[in-house]
Coordinates of C-alpha atoms in Angstrom, one line a residue:
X255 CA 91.0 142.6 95.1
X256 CA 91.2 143.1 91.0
X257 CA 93.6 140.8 89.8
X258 CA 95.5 141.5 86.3
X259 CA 95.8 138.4 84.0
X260 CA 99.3 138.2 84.7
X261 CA 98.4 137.3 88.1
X262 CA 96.3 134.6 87.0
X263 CA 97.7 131.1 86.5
X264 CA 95.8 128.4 84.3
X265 CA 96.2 125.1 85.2
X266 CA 96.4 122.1 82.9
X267 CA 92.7 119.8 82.9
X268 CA 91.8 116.8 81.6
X269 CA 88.0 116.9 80.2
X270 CA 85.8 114.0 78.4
X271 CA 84.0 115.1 75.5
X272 CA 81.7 113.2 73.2
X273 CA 81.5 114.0 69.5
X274 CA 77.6 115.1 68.1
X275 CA 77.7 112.6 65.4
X276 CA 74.1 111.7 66.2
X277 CA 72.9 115.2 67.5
X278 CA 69.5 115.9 66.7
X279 CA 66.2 118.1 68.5
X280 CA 63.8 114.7 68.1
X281 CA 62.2 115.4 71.4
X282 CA 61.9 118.3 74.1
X283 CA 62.8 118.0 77.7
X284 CA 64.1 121.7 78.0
X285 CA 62.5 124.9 77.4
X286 CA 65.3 125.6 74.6
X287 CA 64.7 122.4 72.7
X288 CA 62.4 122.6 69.9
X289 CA 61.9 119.2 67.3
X290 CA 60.3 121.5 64.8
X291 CA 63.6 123.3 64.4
X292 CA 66.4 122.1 61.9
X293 CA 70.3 121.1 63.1
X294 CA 72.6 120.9 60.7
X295 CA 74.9 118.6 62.1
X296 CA 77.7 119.0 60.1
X297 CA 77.9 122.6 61.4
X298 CA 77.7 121.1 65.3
X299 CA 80.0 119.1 64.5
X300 CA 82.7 121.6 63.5
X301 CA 81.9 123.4 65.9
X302 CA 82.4 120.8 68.8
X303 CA 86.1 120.1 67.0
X304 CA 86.9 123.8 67.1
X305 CA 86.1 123.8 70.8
X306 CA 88.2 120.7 71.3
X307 CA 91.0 122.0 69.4
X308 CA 90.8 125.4 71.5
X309 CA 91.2 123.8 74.8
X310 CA 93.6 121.8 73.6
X311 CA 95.8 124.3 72.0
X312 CA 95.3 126.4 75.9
X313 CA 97.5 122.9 77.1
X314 CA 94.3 120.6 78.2
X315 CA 93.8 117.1 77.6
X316 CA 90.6 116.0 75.8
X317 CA 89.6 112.3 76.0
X318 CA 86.9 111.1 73.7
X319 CA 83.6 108.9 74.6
X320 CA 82.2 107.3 71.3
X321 CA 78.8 108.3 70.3
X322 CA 76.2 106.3 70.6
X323 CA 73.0 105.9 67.9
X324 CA 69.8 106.7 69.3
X325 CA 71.3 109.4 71.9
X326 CA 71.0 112.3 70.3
X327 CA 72.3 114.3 73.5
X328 CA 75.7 112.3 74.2
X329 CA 77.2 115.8 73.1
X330 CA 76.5 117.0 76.4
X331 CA 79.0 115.1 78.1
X332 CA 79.0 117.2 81.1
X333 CA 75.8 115.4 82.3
X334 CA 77.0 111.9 82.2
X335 CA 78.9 112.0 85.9
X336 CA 81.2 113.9 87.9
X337 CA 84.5 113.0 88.8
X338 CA 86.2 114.7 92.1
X339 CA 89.3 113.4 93.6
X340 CA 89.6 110.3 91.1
X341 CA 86.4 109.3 92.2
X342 CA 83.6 108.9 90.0
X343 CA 79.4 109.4 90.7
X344 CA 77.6 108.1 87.9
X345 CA 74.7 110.0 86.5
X346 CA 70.6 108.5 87.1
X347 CA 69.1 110.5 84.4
X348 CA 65.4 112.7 84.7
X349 CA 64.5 111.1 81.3
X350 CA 63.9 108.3 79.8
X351 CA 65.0 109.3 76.3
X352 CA 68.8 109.9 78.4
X353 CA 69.1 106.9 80.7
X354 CA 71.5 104.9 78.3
X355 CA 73.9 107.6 78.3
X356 CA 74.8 106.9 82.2
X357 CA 75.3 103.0 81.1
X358 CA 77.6 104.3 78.8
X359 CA 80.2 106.6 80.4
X360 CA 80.4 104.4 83.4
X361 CA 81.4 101.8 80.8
X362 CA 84.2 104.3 79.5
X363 CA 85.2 104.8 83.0
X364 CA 85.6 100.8 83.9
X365 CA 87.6 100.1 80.8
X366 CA 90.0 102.9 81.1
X367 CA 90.7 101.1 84.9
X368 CA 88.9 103.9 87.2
X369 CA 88.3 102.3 90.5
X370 CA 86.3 103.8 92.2
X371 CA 82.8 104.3 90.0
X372 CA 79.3 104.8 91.5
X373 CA 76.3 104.1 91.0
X374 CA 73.8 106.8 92.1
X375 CA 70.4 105.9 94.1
X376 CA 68.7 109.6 93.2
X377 CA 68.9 111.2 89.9
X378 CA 71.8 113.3 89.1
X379 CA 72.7 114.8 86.0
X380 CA 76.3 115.2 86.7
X381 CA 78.2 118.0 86.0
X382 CA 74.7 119.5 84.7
X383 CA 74.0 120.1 88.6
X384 CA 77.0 119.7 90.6
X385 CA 79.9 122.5 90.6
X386 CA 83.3 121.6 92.7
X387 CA 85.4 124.5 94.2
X388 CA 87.9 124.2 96.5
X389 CA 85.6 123.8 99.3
X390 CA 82.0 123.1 98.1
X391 CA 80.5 120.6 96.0
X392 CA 77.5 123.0 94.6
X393 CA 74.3 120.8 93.8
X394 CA 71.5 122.2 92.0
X395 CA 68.2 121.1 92.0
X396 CA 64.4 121.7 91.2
X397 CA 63.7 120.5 87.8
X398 CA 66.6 117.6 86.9
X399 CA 68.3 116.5 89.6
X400 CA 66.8 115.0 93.1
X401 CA 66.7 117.6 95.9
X402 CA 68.3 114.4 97.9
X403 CA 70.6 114.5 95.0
X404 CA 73.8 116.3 97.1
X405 CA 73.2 114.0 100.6
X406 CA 74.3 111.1 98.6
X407 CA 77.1 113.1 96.7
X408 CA 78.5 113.9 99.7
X409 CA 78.5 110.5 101.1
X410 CA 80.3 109.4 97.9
X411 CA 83.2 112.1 98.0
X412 CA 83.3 113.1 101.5
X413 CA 83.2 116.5 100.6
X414 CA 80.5 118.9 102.0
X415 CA 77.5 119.4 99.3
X416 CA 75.3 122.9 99.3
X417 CA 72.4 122.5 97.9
X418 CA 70.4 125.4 95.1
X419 CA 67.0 125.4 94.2
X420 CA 66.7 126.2 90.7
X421 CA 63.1 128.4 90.2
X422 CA 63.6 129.3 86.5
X423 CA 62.9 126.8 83.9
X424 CA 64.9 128.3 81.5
X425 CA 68.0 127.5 83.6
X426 CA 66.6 123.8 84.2
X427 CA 70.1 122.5 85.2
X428 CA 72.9 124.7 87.4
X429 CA 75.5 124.9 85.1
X430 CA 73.4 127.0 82.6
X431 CA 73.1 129.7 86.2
X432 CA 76.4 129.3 87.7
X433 CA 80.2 128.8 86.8
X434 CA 83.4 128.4 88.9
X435 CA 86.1 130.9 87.5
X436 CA 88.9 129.7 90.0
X437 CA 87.7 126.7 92.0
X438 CA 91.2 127.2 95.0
X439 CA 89.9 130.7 95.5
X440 CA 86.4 130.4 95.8
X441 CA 85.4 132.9 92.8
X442 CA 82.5 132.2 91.2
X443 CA 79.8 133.9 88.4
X444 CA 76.3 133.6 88.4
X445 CA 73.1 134.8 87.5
X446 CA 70.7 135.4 91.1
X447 CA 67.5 135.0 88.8
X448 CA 68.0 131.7 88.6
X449 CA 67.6 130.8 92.2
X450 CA 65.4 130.6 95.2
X451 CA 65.6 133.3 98.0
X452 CA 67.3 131.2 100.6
X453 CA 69.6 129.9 98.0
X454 CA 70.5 133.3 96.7
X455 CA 71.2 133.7 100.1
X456 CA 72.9 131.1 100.3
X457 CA 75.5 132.1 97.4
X458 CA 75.9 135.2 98.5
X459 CA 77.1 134.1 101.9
X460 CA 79.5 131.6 100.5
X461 CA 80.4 134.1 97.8
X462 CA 80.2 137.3 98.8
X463 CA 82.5 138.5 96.2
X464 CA 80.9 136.7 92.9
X465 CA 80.9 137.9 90.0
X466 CA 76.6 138.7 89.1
X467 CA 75.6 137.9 85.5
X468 CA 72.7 139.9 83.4
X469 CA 69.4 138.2 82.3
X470 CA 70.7 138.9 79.1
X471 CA 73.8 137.2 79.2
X472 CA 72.8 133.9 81.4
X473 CA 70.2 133.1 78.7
X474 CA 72.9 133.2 76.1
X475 CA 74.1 130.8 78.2
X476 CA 77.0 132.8 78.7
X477 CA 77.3 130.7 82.4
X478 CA 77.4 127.5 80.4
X479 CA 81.2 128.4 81.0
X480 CA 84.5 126.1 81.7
X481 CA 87.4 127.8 83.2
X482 CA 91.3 127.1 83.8
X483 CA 91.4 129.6 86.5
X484 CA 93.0 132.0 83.9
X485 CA 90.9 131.4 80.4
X486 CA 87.3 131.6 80.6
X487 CA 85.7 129.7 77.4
X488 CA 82.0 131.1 77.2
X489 CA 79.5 131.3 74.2
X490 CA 80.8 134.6 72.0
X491 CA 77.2 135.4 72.2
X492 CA 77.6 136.9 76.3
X493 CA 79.4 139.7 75.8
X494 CA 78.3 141.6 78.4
X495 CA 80.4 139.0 80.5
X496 CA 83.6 139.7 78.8
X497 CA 84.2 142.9 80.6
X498 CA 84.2 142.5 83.4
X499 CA 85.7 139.3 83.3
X500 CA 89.3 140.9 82.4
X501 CA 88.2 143.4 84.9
X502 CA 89.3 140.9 87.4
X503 CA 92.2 139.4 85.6
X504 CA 90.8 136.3 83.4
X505 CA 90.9 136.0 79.6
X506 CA 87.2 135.4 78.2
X507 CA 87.3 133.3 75.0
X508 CA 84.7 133.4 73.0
X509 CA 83.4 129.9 71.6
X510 CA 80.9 129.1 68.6
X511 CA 78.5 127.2 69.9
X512 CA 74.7 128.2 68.7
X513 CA 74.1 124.9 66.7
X514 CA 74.4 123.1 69.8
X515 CA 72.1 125.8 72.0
X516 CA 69.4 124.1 70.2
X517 CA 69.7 121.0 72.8
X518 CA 70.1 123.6 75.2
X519 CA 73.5 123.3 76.3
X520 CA 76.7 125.4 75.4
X521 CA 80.4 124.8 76.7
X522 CA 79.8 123.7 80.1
X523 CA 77.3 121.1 79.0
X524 CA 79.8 119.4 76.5
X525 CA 82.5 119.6 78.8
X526 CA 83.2 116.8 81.4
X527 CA 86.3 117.7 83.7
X528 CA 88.1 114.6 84.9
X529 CA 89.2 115.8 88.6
X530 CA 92.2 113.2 89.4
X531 CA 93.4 112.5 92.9
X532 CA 95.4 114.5 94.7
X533 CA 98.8 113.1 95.2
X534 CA 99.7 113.5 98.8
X535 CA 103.4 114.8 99.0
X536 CA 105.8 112.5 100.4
X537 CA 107.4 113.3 104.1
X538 CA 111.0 112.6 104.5
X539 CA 112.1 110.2 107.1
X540 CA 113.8 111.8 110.4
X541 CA 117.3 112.6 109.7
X542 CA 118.7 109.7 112.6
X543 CA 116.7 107.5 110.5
X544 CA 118.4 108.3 106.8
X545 CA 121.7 108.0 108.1
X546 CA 120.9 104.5 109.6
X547 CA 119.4 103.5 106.5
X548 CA 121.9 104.6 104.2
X549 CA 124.7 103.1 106.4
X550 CA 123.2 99.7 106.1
X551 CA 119.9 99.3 106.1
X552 CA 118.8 98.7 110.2
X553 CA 119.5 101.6 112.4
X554 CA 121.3 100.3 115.4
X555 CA 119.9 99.9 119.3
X556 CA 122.8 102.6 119.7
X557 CA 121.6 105.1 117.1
X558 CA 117.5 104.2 118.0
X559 CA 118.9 105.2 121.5
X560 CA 120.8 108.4 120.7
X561 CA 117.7 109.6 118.5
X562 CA 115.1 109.1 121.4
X563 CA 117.2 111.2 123.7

């Protein structure tokens, strides 16, 4: 079913983000980086504050994680963990040049009183490999992330893990192939190039109804997307996505984000959501046992026997 974007609700989200006061191309782990190429990092930078401001002024919270010198790619906060049901999974990064970075935000998860915070065994690049729906924790693998990566996710959250096997090195992690739209209904977008046969099958058994991205548009990262189940925030540069996005009732917003392509990551990548834990609704007490209470606080052997006939 086509939905309008009236029938569309965004929900509020709380994301981490790290500044790119240190962003830089000094070396290349990714088929988009390039050290030969000039950033101009005052330009990142305003446009990492413009994306903050936009997601905030769509009703999100943003938390900040300080930079760091001598980690050029902090910016892409998305890669530092993942965070489902209050619950935190630490990153173990592919790299060396990116190891610290895991140190760092399970520090900023510590201090801020997060209880639960683990410490992976096999390397995970966070939210760089792992997409939450309602159902699914989505775990891609193949050139970052540990193909034993989503066993021990699932462990950690309890939650049952599906795993991708990326085949393209231009889309090195799964969040530059595939993006959740609304997580409660399932809906996804992605781009089948990206993937193995049996995972493509795989996708298109869990997703039957997904949304399929050009060539064209995945490598303008147009998947490297974060959505509030109404707004879609995308790089400006896929516009073949925009379509057919309203076509089934979200608002595409167009981010500026090419300064920071040069890392190889776009929205997604420098966007960490923070998934808290669901509060389970309270149940009220049987109505025998309300009236006891409010009458003195014990309910009598005459009113327990009453309410048990």
């Amino acid at each position: 079913m086509i939905r309008t974007a009236s029938a569309r609700e965004a929900s509020p989200r709380h994301y981490l983000m790290c500044p790119p006061e240190h962003f830089e191309v000094r070396y290349a782990i990714n088929p988009w980086m390039d050290p030969g190429t000039p950033v101009d990092r005052a330009r990142a930078l305003a446009q990492w504050e413009g994306l903050v401001a936009r997601y905030r002024a769509l009703g999100h919270t943003v938390d900040v994680l300080g930079p760091e010198p001598g980690l050029p790619d902090m910016v892409y906060a998305a890669n530092g963990a993942t965070v489902v049901g209050g619950r935190v999974l630490g990153a173990r990064f592919a790299f060396a040049e990116r190891e610290p970075e895991a140190a760092a935000h399970r520090a900023w998860f510590t201090a801020r009183g997060w209880a639960e915070v683990g410490v992976p065994v096999r390397v995970n690049e966070g939210e760089g490999d792992f997409a939450v729906t309602g159902r699914w924790l989505l775990a891609g693998h193949g050139f970052r992330s540990s193909p034993l990566a989503p066993a021990e996710a699932q462990e950690f959250f309890g939650r049952p893990a599906i795993g991708l096997e990326l085949v393209d090195p231009r889309f090195y992690h799964l969040d530059t192939a595939f993006a959740v739209l609304d997580a409660e209904r399932e809906e996804v977008v992605y781009f089948p190039g990206a993937f193995s046969p049996g995972s493509r099958a795989v996708l298109a058994a869990l997703f039957p109804d997904a949304l399929l991205a050009s060539e064209a548009d995945a490598l303008a990262l147009g998947l490297n997307a974060v959505s509030d189940g109404r707004h879609v925030v995308l790089p400006r540069e896929a516009r073949g996505l925009f379509g057919p996005l309203r076509e089934r009732g979200f608002d595409p917003v167009g981010a500026e984000l090419d300064e920071l392509v040069k890392g190889g990551g776009s929205v997604k990548c420098c966007t960490q959501e923070l998934r808290p834990a669901l509060v389970q609704p309270s149940v009220p007490p049987p109505a025998s046992t309300a009236a006891a209470s409010s009458a003195g606080g014990h309910a009598s052997p005459q009113s327990m026997s009453r309410a048990a006939r």
